[in-house]
CSV table of C-alpha atoms in Angstrom, one decimal:
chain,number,residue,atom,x,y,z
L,176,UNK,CA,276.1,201.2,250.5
L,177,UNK,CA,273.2,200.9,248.4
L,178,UNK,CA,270.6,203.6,247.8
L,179,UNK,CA,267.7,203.0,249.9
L,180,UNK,CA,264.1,204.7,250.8
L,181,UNK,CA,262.7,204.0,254.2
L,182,UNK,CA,259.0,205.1,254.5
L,183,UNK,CA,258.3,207.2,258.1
L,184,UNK,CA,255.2,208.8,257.0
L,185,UNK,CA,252.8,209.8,254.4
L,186,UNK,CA,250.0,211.5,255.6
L,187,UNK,CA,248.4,214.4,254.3
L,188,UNK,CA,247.2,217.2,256.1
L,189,UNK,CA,247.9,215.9,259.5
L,190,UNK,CA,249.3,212.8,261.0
L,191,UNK,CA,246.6,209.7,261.9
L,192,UNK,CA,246.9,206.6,263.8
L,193,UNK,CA,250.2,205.0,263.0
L,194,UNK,CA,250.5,207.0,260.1
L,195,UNK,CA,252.7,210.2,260.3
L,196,UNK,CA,252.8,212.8,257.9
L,197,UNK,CA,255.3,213.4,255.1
L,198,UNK,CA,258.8,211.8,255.9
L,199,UNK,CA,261.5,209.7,254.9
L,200,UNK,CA,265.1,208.4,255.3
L,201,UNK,CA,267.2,208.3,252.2
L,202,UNK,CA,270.2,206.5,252.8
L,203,UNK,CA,272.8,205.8,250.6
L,204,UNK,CA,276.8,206.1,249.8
L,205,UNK,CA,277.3,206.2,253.6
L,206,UNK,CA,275.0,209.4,254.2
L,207,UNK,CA,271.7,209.3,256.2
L,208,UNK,CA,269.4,212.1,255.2
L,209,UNK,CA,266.0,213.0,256.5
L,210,UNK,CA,263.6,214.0,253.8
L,211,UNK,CA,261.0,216.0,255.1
L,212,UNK,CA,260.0,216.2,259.0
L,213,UNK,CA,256.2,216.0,259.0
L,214,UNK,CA,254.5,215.7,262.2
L,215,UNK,CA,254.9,212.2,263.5
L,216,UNK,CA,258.5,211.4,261.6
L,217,UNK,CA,260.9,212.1,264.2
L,218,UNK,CA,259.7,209.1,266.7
L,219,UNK,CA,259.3,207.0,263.4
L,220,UNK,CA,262.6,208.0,262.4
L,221,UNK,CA,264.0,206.8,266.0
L,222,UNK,CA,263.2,203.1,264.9
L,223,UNK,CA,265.8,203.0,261.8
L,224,UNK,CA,268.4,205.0,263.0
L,225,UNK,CA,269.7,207.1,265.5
L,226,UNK,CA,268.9,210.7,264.6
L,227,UNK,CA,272.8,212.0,265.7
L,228,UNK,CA,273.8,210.0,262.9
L,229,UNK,CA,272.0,211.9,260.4
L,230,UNK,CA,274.4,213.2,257.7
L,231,UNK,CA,271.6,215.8,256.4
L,232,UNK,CA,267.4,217.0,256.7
L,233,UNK,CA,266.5,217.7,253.6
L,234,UNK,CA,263.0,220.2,253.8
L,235,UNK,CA,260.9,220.7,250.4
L,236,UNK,CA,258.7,223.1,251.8
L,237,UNK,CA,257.9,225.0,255.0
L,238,UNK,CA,254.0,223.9,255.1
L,239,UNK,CA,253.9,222.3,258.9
L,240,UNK,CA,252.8,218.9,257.3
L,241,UNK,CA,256.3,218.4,255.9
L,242,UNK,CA,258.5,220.3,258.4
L,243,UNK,CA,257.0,220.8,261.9
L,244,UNK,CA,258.7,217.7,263.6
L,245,UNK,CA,262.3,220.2,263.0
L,246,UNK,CA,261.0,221.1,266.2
L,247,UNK,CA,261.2,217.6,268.0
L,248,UNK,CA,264.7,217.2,266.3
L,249,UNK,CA,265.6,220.7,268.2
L,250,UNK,CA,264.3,219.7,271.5
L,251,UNK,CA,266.2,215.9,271.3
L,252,UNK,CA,269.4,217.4,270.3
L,253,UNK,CA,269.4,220.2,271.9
L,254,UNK,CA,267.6,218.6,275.4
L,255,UNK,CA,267.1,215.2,274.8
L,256,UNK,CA,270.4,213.2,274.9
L,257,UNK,CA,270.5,213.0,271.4
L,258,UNK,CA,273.3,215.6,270.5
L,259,UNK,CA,275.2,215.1,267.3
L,260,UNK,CA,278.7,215.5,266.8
L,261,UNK,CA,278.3,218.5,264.6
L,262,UNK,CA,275.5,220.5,263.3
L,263,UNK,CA,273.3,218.7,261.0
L,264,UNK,CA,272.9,220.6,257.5
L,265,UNK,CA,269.5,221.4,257.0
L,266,UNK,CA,269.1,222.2,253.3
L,267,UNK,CA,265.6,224.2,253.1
L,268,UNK,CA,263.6,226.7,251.6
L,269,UNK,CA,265.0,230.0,252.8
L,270,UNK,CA,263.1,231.3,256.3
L,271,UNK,CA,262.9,227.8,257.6
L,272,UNK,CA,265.1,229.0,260.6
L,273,UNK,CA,263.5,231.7,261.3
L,274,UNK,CA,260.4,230.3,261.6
L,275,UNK,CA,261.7,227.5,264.1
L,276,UNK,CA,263.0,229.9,266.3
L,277,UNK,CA,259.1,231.5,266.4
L,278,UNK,CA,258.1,228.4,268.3
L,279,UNK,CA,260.5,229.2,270.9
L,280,UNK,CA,259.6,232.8,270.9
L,281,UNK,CA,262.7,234.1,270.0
L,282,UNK,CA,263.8,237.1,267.4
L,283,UNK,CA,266.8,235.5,266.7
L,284,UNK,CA,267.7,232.1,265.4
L,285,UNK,CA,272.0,232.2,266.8
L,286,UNK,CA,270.7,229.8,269.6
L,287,UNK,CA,269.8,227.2,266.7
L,288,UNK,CA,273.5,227.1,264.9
L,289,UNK,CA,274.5,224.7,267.7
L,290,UNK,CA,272.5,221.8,266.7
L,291,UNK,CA,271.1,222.8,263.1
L,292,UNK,CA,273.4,224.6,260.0
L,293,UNK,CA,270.7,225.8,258.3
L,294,UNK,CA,271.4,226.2,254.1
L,295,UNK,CA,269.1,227.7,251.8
L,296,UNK,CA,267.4,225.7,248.6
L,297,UNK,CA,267.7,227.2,245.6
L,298,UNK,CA,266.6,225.9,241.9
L,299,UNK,CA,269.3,223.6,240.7
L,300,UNK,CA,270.6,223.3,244.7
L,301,UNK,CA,273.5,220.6,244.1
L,302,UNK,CA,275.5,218.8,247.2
L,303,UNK,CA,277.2,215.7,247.5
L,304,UNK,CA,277.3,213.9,251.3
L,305,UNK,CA,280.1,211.0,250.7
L,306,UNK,CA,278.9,209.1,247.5
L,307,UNK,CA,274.6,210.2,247.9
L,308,UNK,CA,274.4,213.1,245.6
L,309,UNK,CA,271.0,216.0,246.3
L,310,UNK,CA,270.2,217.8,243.5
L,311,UNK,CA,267.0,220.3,244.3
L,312,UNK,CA,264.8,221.6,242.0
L,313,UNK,CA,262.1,224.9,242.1
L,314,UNK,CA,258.4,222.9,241.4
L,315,UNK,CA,255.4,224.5,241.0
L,316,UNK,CA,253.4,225.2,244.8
L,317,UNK,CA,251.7,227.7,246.7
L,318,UNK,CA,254.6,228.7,248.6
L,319,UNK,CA,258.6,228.0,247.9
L,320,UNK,CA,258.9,224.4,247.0
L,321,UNK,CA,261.1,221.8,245.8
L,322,UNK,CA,261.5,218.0,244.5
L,323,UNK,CA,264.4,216.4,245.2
L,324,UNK,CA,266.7,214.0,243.1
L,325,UNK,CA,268.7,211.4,245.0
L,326,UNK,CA,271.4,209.5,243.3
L,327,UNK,CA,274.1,206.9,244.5
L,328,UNK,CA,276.3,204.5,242.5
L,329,UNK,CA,273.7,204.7,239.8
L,330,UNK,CA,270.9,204.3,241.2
L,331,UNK,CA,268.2,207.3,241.2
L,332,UNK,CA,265.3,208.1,243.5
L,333,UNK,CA,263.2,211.3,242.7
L,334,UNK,CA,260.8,213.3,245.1
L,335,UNK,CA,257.9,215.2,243.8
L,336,UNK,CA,257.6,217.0,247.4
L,337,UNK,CA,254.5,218.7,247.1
L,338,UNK,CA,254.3,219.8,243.4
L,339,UNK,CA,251.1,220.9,240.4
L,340,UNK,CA,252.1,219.5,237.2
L,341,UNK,CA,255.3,221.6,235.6
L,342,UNK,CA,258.1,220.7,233.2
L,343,UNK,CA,260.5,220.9,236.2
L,344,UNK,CA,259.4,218.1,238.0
L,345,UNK,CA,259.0,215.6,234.5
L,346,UNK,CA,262.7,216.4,234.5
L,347,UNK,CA,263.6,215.5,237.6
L,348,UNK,CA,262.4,212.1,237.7
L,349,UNK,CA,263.8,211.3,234.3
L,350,UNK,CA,264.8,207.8,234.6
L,351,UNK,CA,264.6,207.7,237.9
L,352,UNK,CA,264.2,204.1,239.3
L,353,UNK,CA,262.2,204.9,242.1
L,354,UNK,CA,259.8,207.9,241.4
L,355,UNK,CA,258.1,208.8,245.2
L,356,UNK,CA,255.4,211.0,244.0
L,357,UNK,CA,252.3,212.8,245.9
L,358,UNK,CA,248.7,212.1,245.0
L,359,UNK,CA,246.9,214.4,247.2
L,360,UNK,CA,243.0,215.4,245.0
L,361,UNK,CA,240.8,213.7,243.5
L,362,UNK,CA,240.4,216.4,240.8
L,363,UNK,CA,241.1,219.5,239.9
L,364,UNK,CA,239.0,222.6,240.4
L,365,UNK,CA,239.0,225.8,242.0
L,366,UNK,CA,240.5,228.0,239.7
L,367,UNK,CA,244.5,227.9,238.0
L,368,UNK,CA,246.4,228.7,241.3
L,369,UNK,CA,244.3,225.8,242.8
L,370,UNK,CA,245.3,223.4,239.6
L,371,UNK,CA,249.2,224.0,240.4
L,372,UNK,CA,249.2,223.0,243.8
L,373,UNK,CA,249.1,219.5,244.2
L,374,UNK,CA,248.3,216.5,241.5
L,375,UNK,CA,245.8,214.0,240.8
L,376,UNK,CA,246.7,210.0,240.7
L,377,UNK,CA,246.5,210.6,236.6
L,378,UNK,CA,248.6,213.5,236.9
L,379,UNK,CA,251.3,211.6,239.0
L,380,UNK,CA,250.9,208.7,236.6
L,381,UNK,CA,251.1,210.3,233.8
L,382,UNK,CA,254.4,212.3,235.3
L,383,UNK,CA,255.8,208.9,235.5
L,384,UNK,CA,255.3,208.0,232.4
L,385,UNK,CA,256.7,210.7,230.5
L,386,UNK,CA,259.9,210.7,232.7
L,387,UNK,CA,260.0,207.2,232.0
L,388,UNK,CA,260.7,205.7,235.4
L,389,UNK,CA,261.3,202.1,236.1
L,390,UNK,CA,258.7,202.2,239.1
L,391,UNK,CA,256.0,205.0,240.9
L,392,UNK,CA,255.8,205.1,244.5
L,393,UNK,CA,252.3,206.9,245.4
L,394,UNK,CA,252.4,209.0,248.2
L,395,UNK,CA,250.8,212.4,250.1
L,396,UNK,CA,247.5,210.6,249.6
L,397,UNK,CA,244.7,213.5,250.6
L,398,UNK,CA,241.8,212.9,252.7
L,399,UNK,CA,239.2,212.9,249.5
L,400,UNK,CA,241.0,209.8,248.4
L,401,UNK,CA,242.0,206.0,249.3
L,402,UNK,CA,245.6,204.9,249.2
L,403,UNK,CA,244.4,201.9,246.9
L,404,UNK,CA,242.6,203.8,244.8
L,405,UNK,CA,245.0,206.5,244.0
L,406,UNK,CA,247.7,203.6,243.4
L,407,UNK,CA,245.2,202.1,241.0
L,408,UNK,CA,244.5,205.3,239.1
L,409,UNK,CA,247.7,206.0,238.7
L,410,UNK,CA,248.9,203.0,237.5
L,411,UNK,CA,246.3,203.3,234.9
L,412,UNK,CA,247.4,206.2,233.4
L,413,UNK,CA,251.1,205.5,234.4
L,414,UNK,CA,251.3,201.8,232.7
L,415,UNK,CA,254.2,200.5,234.8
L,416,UNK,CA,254.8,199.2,238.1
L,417,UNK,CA,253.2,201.2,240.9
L,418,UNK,CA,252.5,200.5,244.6
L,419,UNK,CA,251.3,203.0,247.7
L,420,UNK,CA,254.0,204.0,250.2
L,421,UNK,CA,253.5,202.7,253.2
L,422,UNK,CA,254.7,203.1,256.7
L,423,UNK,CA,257.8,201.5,257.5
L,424,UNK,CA,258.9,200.2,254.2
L,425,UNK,CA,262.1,199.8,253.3
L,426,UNK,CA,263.1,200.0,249.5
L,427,UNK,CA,266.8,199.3,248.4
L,428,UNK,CA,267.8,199.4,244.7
């Protein structure tokens, strides 16, 4: 199977009409993986697949906007007729369990390891599910996070998550063919530890650049900005082929 990127939602902070926040489904190599459960992703993830299938959930960060809809997943496998065979791996940054088990108001997170197996991220994280090979790296956040690098019979997709500029995420989109990168501000401003949380269109572009990808996918648009007009800045400062991520499409390459 070919490597392909379906798009379940890209909003950022919170989910809109029709337009969930961060999610997608990577599939590829025979694996189905769930990259990032923002709120919203879970019933748009119910009209590609069925979510029992999923070979893996792939979380790069524990901000709600990219992981609160772990807790739909619970309720439908645990509750909702939706059981999978096996626990699904859920590869995340460490905690992630913990805090699941919170909404449920419970101290301990045992009564999860029937539906979820919950692993730990770390820097250089490396699995392979069938021929669809994750390898995780430690960007640059206010809080644990990581971009992901997805690769499958030679073809390469890189995920900023939600990243500042760093070396670490130039490198993980080197060569990628598919680069899916946030665009959340306008500008920067607020101080350093405000610079390093998220980037700008030119930042993004410029990311893409240097890594030399074949093609930016502009995503995790913030509420100070358009779609279209983050796309177009960073194709200015990018100077290859770059397009928004919207709902619902499906890229195969």
């Amino acid at each position: 199977m070919p490597l392909t990127l379906t798009v379940l939602g890209t909003a950022s902070p919170h989910p809109g009409p029709d337009r969930p926040c961060s999610g997608y489904l990577v599939s590829g190599g025979g694996a189905e993986v769930w990259v990032d459960a923002g709120p919203g992703t879970f019933a748009a993830l119910q009209r590609h697949t069925d979510p029992a299938r999923l070979t893996a959930i792939w979380i790069s960060h524990l901000h709600a906007d990219h992981s609160a809809d772990l807790l739909a997943a619970a309720y439908a496998f645990a509750f909702g007729g939706m059981t999978p065979p096996a626990p699904v791996p859920v590869y995340a940054p460490q905690d992630c369990a913990r805090r699941l088990a919170g909404f449920f108001g419970r101290p301990d997170v045992d009564f999860l390891k029937a539906v979820f197996d919950f692993r730990d991220l770390y820097d250089g994280h490396d699995v392979r599910h069938w021929n669809l090979r994750l390898t995780s790296r430690a960007v640059v956040h206010d809080t644990e996070a990581y971009g992901l690098r997805a690769e499958c019979q030679g073809s390469v997709l890189a995920y900023s998550g939600d990243s500042g500029p760093c070396p670490a995420l130039t490198e993980l989109a080197t060569g990628a063919d598919l680069f899916l990168c946030e665009a959340d501000i306008d500008r920067h401003g607020g101080g350093e530890r405000f610079r390093q949380v998220h980037l700008t269109p030119e930042d993004a572009g410029r990311v893409a650049r240097d890594a030399r990808v074949r093609e930016l996918l502009v995503t995790h648009v913030g509420p100070t900005l358009t779609r279209e007009a983050a796309t177009e800045r960073a194709a200015a400062a990018c100077g290859r082929p770059t397009h928004a991520a919207v709902e619902g499409t499906v890229r195969t390459f």
